[in-house]
Amino acid sequence: VATHVHASEPGLGPFHDPRVDHAAAGAALRAAGYARWVCLEMRAAGADALGVALGAVAAAYGDAP
């Protein structure tokens, strides 16, 4: 049983222009009944980049079943 998932971009880059389809990953997790932790993984990139990443992760993974 998975206890957490890591959401990241290649090279732990910022989420300004995502290359990963996080919406599809989030939908697949919801369809599987996953309702646990999603951990954001990203290299330090400043407060603006963190805000963008948090928004993207919340939008893609935030709606638990």
CSV table of N, CA and C in Angstrom, one decimal:
chain,number,residue,atom,x,y,z
A,1,VAL,N,0.8,-1.2,0.0
A,1,VAL,CA,0.0,0.0,0.0
A,1,VAL,C,0.9,1.2,0.0
A,2,ALA,N,0.7,2.1,-0.9
A,2,ALA,CA,1.4,3.4,-1.0
A,2,ALA,C,1.0,4.3,0.2
A,3,THR,N,2.0,4.9,0.8
A,3,THR,CA,1.7,5.8,1.9
A,3,THR,C,1.9,7.3,1.5
A,4,HIS,N,2.7,7.5,0.5
A,4,HIS,CA,2.9,8.9,0.0
A,4,HIS,C,3.4,8.8,-1.5
A,5,VAL,N,3.2,9.9,-2.2
A,5,VAL,CA,3.5,10.1,-3.6
A,5,VAL,C,4.4,11.3,-3.7
A,6,HIS,N,5.4,11.3,-4.6
A,6,HIS,CA,6.2,12.5,-4.8
A,6,HIS,C,5.7,13.1,-6.1
A,7,ALA,N,5.4,14.4,-6.1
A,7,ALA,CA,5.1,15.2,-7.3
A,7,ALA,C,6.3,16.1,-7.6
A,8,SER,N,6.8,15.9,-8.8
A,8,SER,CA,8.0,16.7,-9.2
A,8,SER,C,8.1,16.8,-10.7
A,9,GLU,N,8.9,17.7,-11.1
A,9,GLU,CA,9.3,17.9,-12.5
A,9,GLU,C,10.6,17.3,-12.7
A,10,PRO,N,11.0,17.0,-14.0
A,10,PRO,CA,12.3,16.5,-14.3
A,10,PRO,C,13.4,17.4,-13.7
A,11,GLY,N,14.4,16.7,-13.1
A,11,GLY,CA,15.5,17.4,-12.5
A,11,GLY,C,15.1,18.2,-11.3
A,12,LEU,N,14.0,17.9,-10.8
A,12,LEU,CA,13.4,18.7,-9.6
A,12,LEU,C,13.3,20.2,-9.9
A,13,GLY,N,13.0,20.5,-11.2
A,13,GLY,CA,12.8,21.8,-11.6
A,13,GLY,C,11.5,22.5,-11.2
A,14,PRO,N,11.3,23.8,-11.4
A,14,PRO,CA,10.1,24.5,-11.0
A,14,PRO,C,8.9,24.0,-11.8
A,15,PHE,N,7.7,24.5,-11.4
A,15,PHE,CA,6.5,24.1,-12.0
A,15,PHE,C,5.9,25.2,-13.0
A,16,HIS,N,6.7,26.2,-13.3
A,16,HIS,CA,6.2,27.3,-14.2
A,16,HIS,C,5.7,26.8,-15.5
A,17,ASP,N,6.4,25.8,-16.1
A,17,ASP,CA,6.0,25.2,-17.4
A,17,ASP,C,6.1,23.7,-17.3
A,18,PRO,N,5.2,23.1,-16.6
A,18,PRO,CA,5.3,21.6,-16.3
A,18,PRO,C,5.4,20.8,-17.5
A,19,ARG,N,6.3,19.8,-17.4
A,19,ARG,CA,6.5,18.8,-18.5
A,19,ARG,C,5.8,17.5,-18.1
A,20,VAL,N,5.4,17.3,-16.9
A,20,VAL,CA,4.7,16.1,-16.4
A,20,VAL,C,3.2,16.4,-16.4
A,21,ASP,N,2.4,15.4,-16.8
A,21,ASP,CA,1.0,15.6,-16.8
A,21,ASP,C,0.5,15.3,-15.4
A,22,HIS,N,0.6,16.3,-14.5
A,22,HIS,CA,0.2,16.1,-13.1
A,22,HIS,C,-1.3,15.9,-13.0
A,23,ALA,N,-2.1,16.5,-13.8
A,23,ALA,CA,-3.6,16.3,-13.8
A,23,ALA,C,-3.9,14.9,-14.1
A,24,ALA,N,-3.3,14.2,-15.0
A,24,ALA,CA,-3.5,12.8,-15.3
A,24,ALA,C,-3.1,11.9,-14.1
A,25,ALA,N,-1.9,12.3,-13.6
A,25,ALA,CA,-1.4,11.5,-12.4
A,25,ALA,C,-2.4,11.6,-11.2
A,26,GLY,N,-2.9,12.8,-11.0
A,26,GLY,CA,-3.8,13.0,-9.9
A,26,GLY,C,-5.1,12.3,-10.1
A,27,ALA,N,-5.6,12.3,-11.4
A,27,ALA,CA,-6.8,11.6,-11.7
A,27,ALA,C,-6.7,10.1,-11.5
A,28,ALA,N,-5.5,9.6,-11.9
A,28,ALA,CA,-5.2,8.1,-11.8
A,28,ALA,C,-5.2,7.8,-10.3
A,29,LEU,N,-4.6,8.6,-9.5
A,29,LEU,CA,-4.5,8.3,-8.0
A,29,LEU,C,-5.9,8.3,-7.4
A,30,ARG,N,-6.8,9.4,-7.8
A,30,ARG,CA,-8.1,9.4,-7.3
A,30,ARG,C,-8.9,8.2,-7.8
A,31,ALA,N,-8.8,7.8,-9.0
A,31,ALA,CA,-9.5,6.6,-9.5
A,31,ALA,C,-9.1,5.3,-8.8
A,32,ALA,N,-7.9,5.3,-8.3
A,32,ALA,CA,-7.4,4.1,-7.5
A,32,ALA,C,-7.8,4.2,-6.1
A,33,GLY,N,-8.4,5.3,-5.7
A,33,GLY,CA,-8.9,5.5,-4.3
A,33,GLY,C,-7.8,6.0,-3.4
A,34,TYR,N,-6.7,6.5,-3.9
A,34,TYR,CA,-5.6,7.0,-3.1
A,34,TYR,C,-6.0,8.4,-2.5
A,35,ALA,N,-5.9,8.5,-1.2
A,35,ALA,CA,-6.3,9.7,-0.4
A,35,ALA,C,-5.2,10.0,0.7
A,36,ARG,N,-4.0,9.8,0.3
A,36,ARG,CA,-2.9,10.1,1.3
A,36,ARG,C,-2.1,11.2,0.9
A,37,TRP,N,-0.9,11.3,1.4
A,37,TRP,CA,0.0,12.4,1.2
A,37,TRP,C,0.6,12.5,-0.2
A,38,VAL,N,0.7,13.7,-0.7
A,38,VAL,CA,1.4,14.0,-2.0
A,38,VAL,C,2.5,15.0,-1.6
A,39,CYS,N,3.7,14.6,-1.8
A,39,CYS,CA,4.9,15.4,-1.4
A,39,CYS,C,5.4,16.2,-2.6
A,40,LEU,N,5.6,17.5,-2.4
A,40,LEU,CA,6.1,18.3,-3.5
A,40,LEU,C,7.7,18.2,-3.4
A,41,GLU,N,8.3,17.8,-4.5
A,41,GLU,CA,9.8,17.8,-4.6
A,41,GLU,C,10.3,18.8,-5.6
A,42,MET,N,11.1,19.7,-5.2
A,42,MET,CA,11.6,20.7,-6.1
A,42,MET,C,12.9,21.3,-5.5
A,43,ARG,N,13.8,21.6,-6.4
A,43,ARG,CA,15.0,22.3,-5.9
A,43,ARG,C,14.6,23.8,-5.5
A,44,ALA,N,15.4,24.3,-4.6
A,44,ALA,CA,15.2,25.7,-4.2
A,44,ALA,C,15.1,26.6,-5.4
A,45,ALA,N,14.1,27.4,-5.5
A,45,ALA,CA,13.9,28.3,-6.7
A,45,ALA,C,13.2,29.6,-6.3
A,46,GLY,N,13.1,29.9,-5.0
A,46,GLY,CA,12.5,31.2,-4.6
A,46,GLY,C,11.0,31.0,-4.2
A,47,ALA,N,10.5,32.1,-3.5
A,47,ALA,CA,9.1,32.1,-3.0
A,47,ALA,C,8.1,32.0,-4.2
A,48,ASP,N,8.4,32.8,-5.2
A,48,ASP,CA,7.4,32.8,-6.4
A,48,ASP,C,7.3,31.4,-6.9
A,49,ALA,N,8.4,30.7,-7.1
A,49,ALA,CA,8.4,29.3,-7.7
A,49,ALA,C,7.7,28.4,-6.8
A,50,LEU,N,7.8,28.5,-5.5
A,50,LEU,CA,7.2,27.7,-4.5
A,50,LEU,C,5.7,27.9,-4.6
A,51,GLY,N,5.2,29.1,-4.7
A,51,GLY,CA,3.8,29.4,-4.8
A,51,GLY,C,3.2,28.8,-6.0
A,52,VAL,N,3.9,28.9,-7.1
A,52,VAL,CA,3.4,28.3,-8.4
A,52,VAL,C,3.3,26.8,-8.2
A,53,ALA,N,4.4,26.2,-7.6
A,53,ALA,CA,4.4,24.7,-7.5
A,53,ALA,C,3.3,24.3,-6.5
A,54,LEU,N,3.1,24.9,-5.4
A,54,LEU,CA,2.0,24.6,-4.5
A,54,LEU,C,0.6,24.7,-5.2
A,55,GLY,N,0.4,25.7,-6.0
A,55,GLY,CA,-0.9,25.8,-6.7
A,55,GLY,C,-1.1,24.7,-7.7
A,56,ALA,N,0.0,24.4,-8.4
A,56,ALA,CA,-0.1,23.3,-9.4
A,56,ALA,C,-0.4,22.0,-8.8
A,57,VAL,N,0.3,21.7,-7.7
A,57,VAL,CA,0.1,20.4,-7.0
A,57,VAL,C,-1.3,20.3,-6.4
A,58,ALA,N,-1.7,21.4,-5.8
A,58,ALA,CA,-3.1,21.4,-5.2
A,58,ALA,C,-4.1,21.2,-6.2
A,59,ALA,N,-4.0,21.9,-7.4
A,59,ALA,CA,-4.9,21.7,-8.5
A,59,ALA,C,-5.0,20.3,-9.0
A,60,ALA,N,-3.8,19.7,-9.2
A,60,ALA,CA,-3.7,18.4,-9.8
A,60,ALA,C,-4.0,17.2,-8.8
A,61,TYR,N,-3.7,17.4,-7.6
A,61,TYR,CA,-3.8,16.2,-6.6
A,61,TYR,C,-4.7,16.5,-5.4
A,62,GLY,N,-5.2,17.7,-5.4
A,62,GLY,CA,-5.9,18.1,-4.1
A,62,GLY,C,-7.3,17.5,-3.9
A,63,ASP,N,-8.0,17.1,-4.8
A,63,ASP,CA,-9.4,16.6,-4.6
A,63,ASP,C,-9.3,15.1,-4.2
A,64,ALA,N,-9.4,14.8,-3.0
A,64,ALA,CA,-9.4,13.4,-2.5
A,64,ALA,C,-10.7,12.8,-2.9
A,65,PRO,N,-10.7,11.4,-3.0
A,65,PRO,CA,-12.0,10.8,-3.3
A,65,PRO,C,-13.0,10.9,-2.2
